[in-house]
Coordinates of C-alpha atoms in Angstrom, one line a residue:
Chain A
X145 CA -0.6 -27.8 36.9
X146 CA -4.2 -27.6 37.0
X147 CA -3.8 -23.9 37.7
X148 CA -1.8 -23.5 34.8
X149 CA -4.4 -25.3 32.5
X150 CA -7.2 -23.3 33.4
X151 CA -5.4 -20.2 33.4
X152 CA -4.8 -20.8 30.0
X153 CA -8.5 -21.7 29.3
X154 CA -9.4 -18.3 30.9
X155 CA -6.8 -16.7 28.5
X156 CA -8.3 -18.7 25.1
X157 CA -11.8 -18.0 26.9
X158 CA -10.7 -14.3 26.9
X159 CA -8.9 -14.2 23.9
X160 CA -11.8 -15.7 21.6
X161 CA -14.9 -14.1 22.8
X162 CA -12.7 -10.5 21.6
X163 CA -12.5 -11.6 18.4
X164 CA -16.3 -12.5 18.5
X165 CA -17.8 -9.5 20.5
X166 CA -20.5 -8.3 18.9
X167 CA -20.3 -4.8 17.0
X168 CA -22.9 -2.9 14.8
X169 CA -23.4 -4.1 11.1
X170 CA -24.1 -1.4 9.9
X171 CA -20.8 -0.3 10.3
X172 CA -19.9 -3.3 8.1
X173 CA -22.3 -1.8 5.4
X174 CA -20.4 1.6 5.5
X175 CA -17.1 -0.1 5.0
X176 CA -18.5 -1.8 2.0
X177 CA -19.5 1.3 0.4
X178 CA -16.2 2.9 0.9
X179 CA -14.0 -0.6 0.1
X180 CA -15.8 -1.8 -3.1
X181 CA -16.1 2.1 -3.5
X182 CA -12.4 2.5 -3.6
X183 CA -11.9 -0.5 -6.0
X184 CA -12.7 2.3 -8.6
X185 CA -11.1 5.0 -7.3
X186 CA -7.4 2.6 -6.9
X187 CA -8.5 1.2 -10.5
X188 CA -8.6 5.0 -12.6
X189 CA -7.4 7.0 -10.0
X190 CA -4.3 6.4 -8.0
X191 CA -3.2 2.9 -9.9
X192 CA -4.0 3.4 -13.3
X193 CA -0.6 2.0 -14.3
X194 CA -1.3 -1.5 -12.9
X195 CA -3.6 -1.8 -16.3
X196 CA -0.1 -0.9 -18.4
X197 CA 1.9 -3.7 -16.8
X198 CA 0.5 -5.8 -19.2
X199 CA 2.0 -3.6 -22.2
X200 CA 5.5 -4.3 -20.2
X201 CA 7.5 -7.3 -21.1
X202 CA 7.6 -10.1 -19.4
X203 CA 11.0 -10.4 -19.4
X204 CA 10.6 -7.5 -16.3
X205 CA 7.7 -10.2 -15.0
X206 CA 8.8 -11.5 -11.4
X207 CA 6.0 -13.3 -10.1
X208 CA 5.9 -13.4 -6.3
X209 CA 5.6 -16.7 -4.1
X210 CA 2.3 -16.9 -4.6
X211 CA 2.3 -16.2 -8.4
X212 CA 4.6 -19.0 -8.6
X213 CA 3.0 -21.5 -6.5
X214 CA -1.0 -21.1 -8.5
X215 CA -1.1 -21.7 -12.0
X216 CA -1.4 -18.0 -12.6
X217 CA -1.0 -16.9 -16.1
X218 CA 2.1 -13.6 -17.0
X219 CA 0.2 -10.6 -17.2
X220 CA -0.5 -9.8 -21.0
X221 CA -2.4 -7.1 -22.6
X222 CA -5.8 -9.8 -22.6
X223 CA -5.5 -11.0 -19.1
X224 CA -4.8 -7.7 -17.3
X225 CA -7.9 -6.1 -19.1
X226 CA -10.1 -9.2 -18.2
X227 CA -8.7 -8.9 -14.5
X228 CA -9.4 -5.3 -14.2
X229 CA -13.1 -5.5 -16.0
X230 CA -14.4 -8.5 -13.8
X231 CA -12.6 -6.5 -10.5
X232 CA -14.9 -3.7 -11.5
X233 CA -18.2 -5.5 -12.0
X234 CA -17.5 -7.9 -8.6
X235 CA -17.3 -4.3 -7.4
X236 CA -20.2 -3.1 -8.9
X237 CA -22.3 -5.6 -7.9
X238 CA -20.6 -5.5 -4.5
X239 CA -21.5 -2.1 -3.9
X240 CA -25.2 -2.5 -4.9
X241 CA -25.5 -4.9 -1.5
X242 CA -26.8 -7.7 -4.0
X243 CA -25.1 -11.1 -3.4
X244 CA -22.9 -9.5 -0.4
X245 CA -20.8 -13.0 -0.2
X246 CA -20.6 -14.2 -4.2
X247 CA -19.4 -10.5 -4.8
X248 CA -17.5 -9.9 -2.3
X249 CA -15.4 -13.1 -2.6
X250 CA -14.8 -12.4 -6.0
X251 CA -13.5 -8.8 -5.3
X252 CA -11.4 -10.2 -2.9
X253 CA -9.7 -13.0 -5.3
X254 CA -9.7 -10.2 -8.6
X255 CA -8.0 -7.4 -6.3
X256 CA -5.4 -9.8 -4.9
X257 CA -4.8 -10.8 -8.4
X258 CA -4.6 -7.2 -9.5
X259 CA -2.0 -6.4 -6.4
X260 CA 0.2 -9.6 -7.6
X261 CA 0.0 -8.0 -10.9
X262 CA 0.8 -5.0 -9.5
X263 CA 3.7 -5.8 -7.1
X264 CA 5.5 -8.6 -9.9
X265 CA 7.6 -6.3 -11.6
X266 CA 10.0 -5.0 -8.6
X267 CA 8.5 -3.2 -6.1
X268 CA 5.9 -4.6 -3.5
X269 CA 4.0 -1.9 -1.7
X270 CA 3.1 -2.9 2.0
X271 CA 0.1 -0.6 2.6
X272 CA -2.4 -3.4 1.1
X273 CA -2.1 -5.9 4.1
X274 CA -5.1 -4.6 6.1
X275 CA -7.3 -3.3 3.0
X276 CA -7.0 -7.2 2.2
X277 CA -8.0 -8.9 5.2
X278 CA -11.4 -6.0 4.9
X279 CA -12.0 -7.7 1.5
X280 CA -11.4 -10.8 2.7
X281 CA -13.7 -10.9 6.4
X282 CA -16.4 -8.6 4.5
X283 CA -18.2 -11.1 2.8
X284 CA -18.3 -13.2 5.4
X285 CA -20.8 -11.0 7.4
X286 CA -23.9 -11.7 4.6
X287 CA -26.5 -8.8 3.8
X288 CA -26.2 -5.5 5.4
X289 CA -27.3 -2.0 4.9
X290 CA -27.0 1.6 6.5
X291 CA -29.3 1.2 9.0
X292 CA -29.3 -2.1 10.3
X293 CA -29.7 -1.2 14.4
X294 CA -28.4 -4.6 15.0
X295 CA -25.2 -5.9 16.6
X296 CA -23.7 -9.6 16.3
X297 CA -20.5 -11.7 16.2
X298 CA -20.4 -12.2 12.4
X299 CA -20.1 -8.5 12.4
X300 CA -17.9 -8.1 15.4
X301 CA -15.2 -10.3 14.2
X302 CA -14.8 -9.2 10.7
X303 CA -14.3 -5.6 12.1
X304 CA -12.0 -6.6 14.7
X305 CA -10.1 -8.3 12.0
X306 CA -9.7 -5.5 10.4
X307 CA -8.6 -3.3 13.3
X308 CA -6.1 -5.4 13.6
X309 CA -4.9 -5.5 10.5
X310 CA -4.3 -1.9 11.1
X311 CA -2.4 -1.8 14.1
X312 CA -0.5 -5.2 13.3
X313 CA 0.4 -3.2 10.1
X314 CA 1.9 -0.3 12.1
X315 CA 3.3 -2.6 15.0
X316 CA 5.1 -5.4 12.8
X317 CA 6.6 -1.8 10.5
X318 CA 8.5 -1.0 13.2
X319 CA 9.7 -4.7 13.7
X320 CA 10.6 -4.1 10.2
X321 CA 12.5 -1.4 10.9
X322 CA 14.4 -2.5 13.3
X323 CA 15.0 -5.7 11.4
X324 CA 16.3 -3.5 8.6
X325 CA 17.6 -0.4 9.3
X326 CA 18.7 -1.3 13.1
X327 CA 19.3 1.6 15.7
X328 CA 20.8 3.4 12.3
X329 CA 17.5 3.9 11.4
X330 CA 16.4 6.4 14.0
X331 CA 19.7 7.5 14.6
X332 CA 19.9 8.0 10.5
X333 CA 19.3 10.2 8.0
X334 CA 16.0 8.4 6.7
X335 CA 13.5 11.0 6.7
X336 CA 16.3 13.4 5.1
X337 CA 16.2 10.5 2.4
X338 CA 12.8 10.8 1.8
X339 CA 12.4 14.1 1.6
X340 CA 15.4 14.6 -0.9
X341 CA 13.6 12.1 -2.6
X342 CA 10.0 13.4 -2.7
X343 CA 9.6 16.0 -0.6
X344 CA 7.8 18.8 -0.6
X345 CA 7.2 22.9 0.2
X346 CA 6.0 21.8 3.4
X347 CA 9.6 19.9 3.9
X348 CA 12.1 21.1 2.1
X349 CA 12.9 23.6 4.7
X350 CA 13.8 20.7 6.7
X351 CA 17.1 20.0 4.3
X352 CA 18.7 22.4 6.8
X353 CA 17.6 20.8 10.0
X354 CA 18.6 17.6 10.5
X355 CA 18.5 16.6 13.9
X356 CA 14.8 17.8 13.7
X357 CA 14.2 14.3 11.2
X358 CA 15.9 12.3 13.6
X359 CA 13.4 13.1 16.4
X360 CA 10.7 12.4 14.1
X361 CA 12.5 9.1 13.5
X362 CA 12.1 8.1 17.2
X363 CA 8.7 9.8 17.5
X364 CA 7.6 7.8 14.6
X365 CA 9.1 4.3 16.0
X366 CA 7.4 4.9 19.0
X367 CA 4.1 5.5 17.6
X368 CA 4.1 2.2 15.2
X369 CA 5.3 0.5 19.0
X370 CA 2.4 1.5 21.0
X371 CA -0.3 1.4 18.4
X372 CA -1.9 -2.0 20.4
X373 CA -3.4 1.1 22.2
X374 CA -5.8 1.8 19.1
X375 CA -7.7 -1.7 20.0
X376 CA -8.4 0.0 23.8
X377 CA -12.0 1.0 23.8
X378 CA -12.0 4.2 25.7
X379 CA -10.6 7.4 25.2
X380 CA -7.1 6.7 25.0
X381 CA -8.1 4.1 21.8
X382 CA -9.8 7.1 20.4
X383 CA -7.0 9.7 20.8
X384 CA -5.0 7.4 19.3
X385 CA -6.6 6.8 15.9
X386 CA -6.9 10.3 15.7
X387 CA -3.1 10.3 16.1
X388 CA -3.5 7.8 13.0
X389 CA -5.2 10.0 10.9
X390 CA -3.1 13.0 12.0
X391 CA 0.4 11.1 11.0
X392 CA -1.2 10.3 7.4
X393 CA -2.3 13.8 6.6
X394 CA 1.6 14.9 8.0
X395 CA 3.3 12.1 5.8
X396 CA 1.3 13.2 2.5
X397 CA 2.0 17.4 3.5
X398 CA 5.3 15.7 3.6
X399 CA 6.4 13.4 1.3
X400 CA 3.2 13.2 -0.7
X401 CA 3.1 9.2 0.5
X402 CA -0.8 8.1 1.7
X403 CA -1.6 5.0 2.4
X404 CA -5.1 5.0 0.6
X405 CA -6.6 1.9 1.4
X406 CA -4.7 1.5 5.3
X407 CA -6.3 4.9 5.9
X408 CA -9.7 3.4 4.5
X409 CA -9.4 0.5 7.1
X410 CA -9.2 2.6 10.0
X411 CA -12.8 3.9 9.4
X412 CA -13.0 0.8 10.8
X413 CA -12.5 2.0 14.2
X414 CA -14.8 4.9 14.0
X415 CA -18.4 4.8 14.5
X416 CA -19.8 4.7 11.2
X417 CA -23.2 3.1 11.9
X418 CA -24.1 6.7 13.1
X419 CA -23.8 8.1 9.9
X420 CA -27.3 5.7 9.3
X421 CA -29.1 7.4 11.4
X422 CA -28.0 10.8 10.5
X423 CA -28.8 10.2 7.3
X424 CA -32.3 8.9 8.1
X425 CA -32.7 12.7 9.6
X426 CA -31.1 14.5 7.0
X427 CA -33.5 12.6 4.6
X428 CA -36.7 13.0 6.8
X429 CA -35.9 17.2 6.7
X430 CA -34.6 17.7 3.7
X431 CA -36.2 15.7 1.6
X432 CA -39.1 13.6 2.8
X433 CA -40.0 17.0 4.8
X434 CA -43.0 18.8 5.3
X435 CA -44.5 20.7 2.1
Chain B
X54 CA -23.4 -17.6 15.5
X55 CA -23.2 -21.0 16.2
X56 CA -20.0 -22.1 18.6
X57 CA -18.3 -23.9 15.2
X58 CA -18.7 -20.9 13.5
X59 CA -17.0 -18.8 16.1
X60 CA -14.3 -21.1 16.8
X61 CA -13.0 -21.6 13.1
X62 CA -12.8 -17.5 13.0
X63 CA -11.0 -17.5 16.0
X64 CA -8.6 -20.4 14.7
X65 CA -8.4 -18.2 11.5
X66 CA -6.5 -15.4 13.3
X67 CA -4.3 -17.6 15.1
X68 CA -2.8 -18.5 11.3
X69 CA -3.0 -15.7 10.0
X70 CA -1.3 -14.0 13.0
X71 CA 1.1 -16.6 12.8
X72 CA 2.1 -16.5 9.7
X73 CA 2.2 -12.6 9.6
X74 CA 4.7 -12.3 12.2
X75 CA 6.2 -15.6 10.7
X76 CA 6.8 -13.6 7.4
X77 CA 8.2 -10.1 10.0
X78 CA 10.6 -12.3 11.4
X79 CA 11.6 -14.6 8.7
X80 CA 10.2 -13.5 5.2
X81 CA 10.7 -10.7 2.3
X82 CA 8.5 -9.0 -0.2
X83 CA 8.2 -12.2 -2.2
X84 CA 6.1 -13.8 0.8
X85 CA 3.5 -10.9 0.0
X86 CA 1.1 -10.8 2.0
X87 CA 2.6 -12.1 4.7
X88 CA 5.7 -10.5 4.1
X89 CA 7.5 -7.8 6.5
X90 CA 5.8 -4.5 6.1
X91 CA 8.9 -2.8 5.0
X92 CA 7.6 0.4 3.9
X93 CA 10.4 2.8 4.5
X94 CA 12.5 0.2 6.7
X95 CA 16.2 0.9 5.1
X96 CA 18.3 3.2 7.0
X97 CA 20.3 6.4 5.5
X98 CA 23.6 7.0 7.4
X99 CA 24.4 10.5 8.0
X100 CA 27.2 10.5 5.6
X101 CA 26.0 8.5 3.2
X102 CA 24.7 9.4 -0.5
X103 CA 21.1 9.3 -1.6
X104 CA 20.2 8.0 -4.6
X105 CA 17.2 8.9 -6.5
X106 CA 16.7 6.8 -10.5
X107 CA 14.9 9.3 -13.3
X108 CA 15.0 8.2 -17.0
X109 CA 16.2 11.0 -19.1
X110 CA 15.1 11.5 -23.0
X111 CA 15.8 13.6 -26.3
X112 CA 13.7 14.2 -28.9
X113 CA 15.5 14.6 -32.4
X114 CA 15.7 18.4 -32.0
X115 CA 15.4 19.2 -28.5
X116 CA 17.7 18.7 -25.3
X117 CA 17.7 15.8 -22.7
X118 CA 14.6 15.9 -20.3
X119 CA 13.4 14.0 -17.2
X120 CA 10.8 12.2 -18.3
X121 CA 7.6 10.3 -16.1
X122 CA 8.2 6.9 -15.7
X123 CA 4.7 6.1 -15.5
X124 CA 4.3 6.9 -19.3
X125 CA 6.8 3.4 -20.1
X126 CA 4.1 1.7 -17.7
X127 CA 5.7 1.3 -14.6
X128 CA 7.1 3.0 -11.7
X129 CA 10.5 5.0 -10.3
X130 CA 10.3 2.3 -7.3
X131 CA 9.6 -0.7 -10.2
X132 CA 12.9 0.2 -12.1
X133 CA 14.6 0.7 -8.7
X134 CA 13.7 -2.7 -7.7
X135 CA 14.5 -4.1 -11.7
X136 CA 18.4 -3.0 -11.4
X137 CA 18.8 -3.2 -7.8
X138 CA 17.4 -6.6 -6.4
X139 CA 16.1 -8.3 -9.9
X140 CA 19.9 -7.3 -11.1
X141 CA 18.7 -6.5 -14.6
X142 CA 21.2 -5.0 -16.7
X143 CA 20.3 -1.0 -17.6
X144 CA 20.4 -1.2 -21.5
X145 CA 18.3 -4.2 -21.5
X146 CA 16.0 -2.3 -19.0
X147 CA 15.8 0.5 -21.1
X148 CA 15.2 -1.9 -24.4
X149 CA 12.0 -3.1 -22.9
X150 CA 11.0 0.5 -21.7
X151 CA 11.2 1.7 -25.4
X152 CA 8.6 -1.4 -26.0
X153 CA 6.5 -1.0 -23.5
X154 CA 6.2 2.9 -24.4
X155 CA 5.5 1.7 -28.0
X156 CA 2.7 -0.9 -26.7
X157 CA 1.3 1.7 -24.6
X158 CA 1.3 5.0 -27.5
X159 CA -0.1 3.0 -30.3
X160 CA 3.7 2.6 -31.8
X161 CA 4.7 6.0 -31.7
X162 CA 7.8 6.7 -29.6
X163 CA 9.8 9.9 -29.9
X164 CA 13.0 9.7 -28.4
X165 CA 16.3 9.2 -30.1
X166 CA 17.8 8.6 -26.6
X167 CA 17.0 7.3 -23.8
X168 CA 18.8 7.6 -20.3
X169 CA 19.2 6.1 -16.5
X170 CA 20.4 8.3 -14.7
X171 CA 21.2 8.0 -10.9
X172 CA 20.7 11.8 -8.6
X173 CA 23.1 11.3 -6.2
X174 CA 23.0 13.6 -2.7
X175 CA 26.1 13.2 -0.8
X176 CA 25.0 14.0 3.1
X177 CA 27.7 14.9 5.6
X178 CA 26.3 14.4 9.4
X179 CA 23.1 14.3 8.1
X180 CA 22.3 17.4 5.5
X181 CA 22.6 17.5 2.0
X182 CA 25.9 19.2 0.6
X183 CA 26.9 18.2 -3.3
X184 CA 24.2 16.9 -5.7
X185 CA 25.7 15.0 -8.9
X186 CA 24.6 12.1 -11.6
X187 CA 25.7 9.0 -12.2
X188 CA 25.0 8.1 -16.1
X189 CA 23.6 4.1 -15.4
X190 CA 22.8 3.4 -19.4
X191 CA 21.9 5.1 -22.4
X192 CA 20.1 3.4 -25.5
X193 CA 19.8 5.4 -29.1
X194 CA 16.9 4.3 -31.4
X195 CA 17.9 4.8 -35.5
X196 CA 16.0 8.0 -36.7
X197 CA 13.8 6.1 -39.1
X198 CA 12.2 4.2 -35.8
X199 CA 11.6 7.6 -33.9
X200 CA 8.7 10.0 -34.2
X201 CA 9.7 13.4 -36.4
X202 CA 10.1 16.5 -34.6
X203 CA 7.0 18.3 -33.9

C-alpha cells in the first residue's frame, strides 16, 4: 500500500512539474503577436459573416449551453457591433504589449462571445478549442516582449497548455470519429463526401479512385491517434508537427478546409523565441548598420 | 512561481481535461467548448447518397441561379444545421433569409424566387454515378417588394 501511495506521488510529482517546466517567454510574446494579430484577420478576413448574424432573425437564434446558462443577450444588430468593436480594441491594445493581463482577459471573454455568436445559429465549428485555451493561459503569463532571454513556469505552463490543446484536439477527433461514424468511417466513403462537396482541381481526380480515400481514411485516424507523440521533445516530436503542418496544407489543396487559428496554436511548439534574436541581427545590419 | 501558484495551474488542467474528455464521451456541439471535436466525424457508406444544400434565386427577368449563402448572412453548414437538427421548416427558413438579405442590403432584395435545393450524389461502392436535386422549398416575393430588373 505504501508502494502504491508513493508511486502515485511520483506520478502527480511527474505529472505536475510538466505542466510547470519552464519554457522561453519570449515565445509567449510571439504568440501574442500572431493570436491578438489574428483577432483581425478572423474579424474582416475569414469570418466576416459572424458581424451579419445580427441582421438574421432570431427566430434562427439557438443559443448554446453556455448562452443559455449566462444572461447573455440574442445577437441584434447593436450588440454584435459592440462585441466586435470592443474584441478589436482588447486586441489592439493586446497587441501593443500594454496591460498584457486586463487585455488579454478581455479578448478572451469578447472572442468567446463572438464564437457563441458565431456557432448559435446551427453549425458549431470545432477548430476553436485550442485557439481558446491560447487566449485564455496568455494573459496569465504578465509582460513579455521579443527578446526576453528568460525562461520560467508562468511561461512554461501556458505554452504547454496550449500544446495540448492541439494534440487533445486531434486525439479526442478521432474519439469523435469513432464515436460517430464507427469502423464505417474509415471503411466509408467520407473523404469522397467531402470532396463531392468542396473539392477541388487538386481532388477531383480522386472521384474515380475510391479506395485511394479510404486509405487516407485510416492514414488520417492514425495520425489524430498518435499525435501524443507531438508533446515528445526530440526529433520524433518535431517530425511530427511537421507532419501537422503538412496535413493542413493537404486538407486546404484538398478541400479548401484550414483550421486557421488550430494551425496558429501549433507555433506553439516551434521555437519562436529565435526569431528575437534574428531580428535583433537583421536590425543591427540592416538598419542600425554601419554608414 | 510560488508552489500555490503552480498547484492551482496544475489543478486547472485536471478540469479542464476532465471535462473535455467528459464532453468526447458524453457531450454534443451544444456543450461547446467542451464538446466532441466532431469536425468531419459522420460516416458516408459506399452506397449511400451525398447531399450538398445551395439556395437557388431568379431575378424578374433572368433564369434561376445558385446563389452565396453568405450574402443572407449565414452559412451552407448554418442552414444545414437549421433544417437538419434545429428541424426548421424550409419556407419559414427561407422567409427569414429574404429578411436577413433585406437587413443586410439596405432593403433592397432582387429575387422574385427563392429556392432550397438539395444536390444529391448517389455513390455505388464508393464513386459517384447519378447527380440529381431534390426541390426542399420555394418562396415567391410579389413584384412590387422585389428590386426592378437591371
Amino acid at each position: 500500500m505504501t508502494g502504491v501511495l508513493e508511486a502515485i506521488h511520483r506520478l502527480g510529482a511527474a505529472y505536475a512539474s510538466w505542466w510547470v517546466s519552464p519554457l522561453p517567454r519570449a515565445r509567449v510574446a510571439w504568440l501574442r503577436t500572431l493570436a491578438y494579430g489574428f483577432i483581425f484577420l478572423d474579424v474582416f478576413v475569414l469570418r466576416p459573416w459572424v458581424a451579419d448574424n445580427g441582421s438574421v432573425s432570431t427566430l434562427l437564434y439557438e443559443p448554446l449551453m453556455i448562452g443559455r446558462f449566462l444572461p447573455l443577450p440574442e445577437p441584434t444588430p447593436f450588440f454584435v457591433s459592440a462585441v466586435k468593436y470592443s474584441l478589436l480594441a482588447s486586441a489592439a491594445i493586446a497587441l501593443s504589449g500594454r496591460l498584457p493581463r486586463a487585455a488579454g482577459i478581455g479578448v478572451f471573454l469578447l472572442y468567446t462571445e463572438w464564437m457563441l455568436i458565431a456557432f448559435s445559429y446551427g453549425k458549431v465549428d470545432h477548430d476553436r478549442f485550442a485557439f481558446l485555451v491560447a487566449l485564455a493561459v496568455l494573459p496569465t503569463v504578465g509582460k513579455a516582449n521579443w527578446r526576453d532571454a528568460s525562461v520560467d513556469a508562468a511561461s512554461g505552463w501556458a505554452l504547454r497548455c496550449i500544446q495540448t490543446a492541439v494534440v487533445a484536439t486531434y486525439f479526442l477527433a478521432a474519439f469523435a470519429k469513432l464515436r460517430y461514424g464507427g469502423i464505417d468511417w474509415v471503411n466509408g466513403a467520407t473523404l469522397m463526401r467531402a470532396i463531392l462537396r468542396r473539392g477541388t482541381i487538386f481532388t477531383d481526380p480522386l472521384r474515380e479512385h475510391p479506395q485511394l480515400l479510404q486509405v487516407g481514411q485510416y492514414m488520417i485516424v492514425l495520425f489524430e491517434l498518435c499525435s501524443p507523440l507531438m508533446l515528445m521533445r526530440n526529433k520524433i516530436g518535431r517530425l511530427y508537427v511537421r507532419a501537422a503542418f503538412l496535413f493542413h496544407a493537404i486538407t486546404y489543396a484538398g478541400i479548401t478546409i484550414l483550421f486557421w487559428p488550430h494551425i496558429l496554436c501549433l507555433f506553439s511548439f516551434l521555437r519562436l523565441e529565435r526569431l528575437g534574436s534574428a531580428r535583433a541581427a537583421f536590425m543591427e545590419r540592416y538598419v542600425h548598420g554601419p554608414a | 512561481m510560488s508552489q500555490r501558484a503552480k498547484l492551482i495551474r496544475v489543478l486547472m488542467t485536471v478540469v479542464v481535461g476532465a471535462c473535455l474528455v467528459l464532453g468526447s464521451w458524453k457531450g454534443e456541439d451544444d456543450n461547446f467548448p467542451f464538446g466532441p471535436f466532431r469536425m468531419y466525424s459522420t460516416k458516408q457508406m459506399l452506397d449511400g447518397r451525398v447531399r450538398g444544400l445551395q439556395l437557388w434565386g431568379r431575378h424578374p427577368c433572368g433564369p434561376f441561379m445558385n446563389l452565396v449563402i453568405e450574402d443572407f448572412g449565414l452559412r451552407r453548414a448554418d442552414l444545414e444545421g437549421q433544417l437538419g437538427k434545429l428541424a426548421v421548416e424550409p419556407t419559414v427558413l427561407l422567409t427569414e433569409l429574404e429578411r436577413s438579405y433585406r437587413r443586410l442590403h439596405g432593403g433592397s432584395f432582387p429575387f422574385e424566387t427563392l429556392q432550397l435545393r438539395d444536390k444529391i450524389y448517389q455513390l455505388e461502392s464508393g464513386r459517384p454515378v447519378r447527380e440529381s436535386f431534390n426541390i426542399l422549398g420555394t418562396r415567391s416575393t410579389p413584384s412590387d417588394l422585389v428590386d426592378p430588373c437591371p
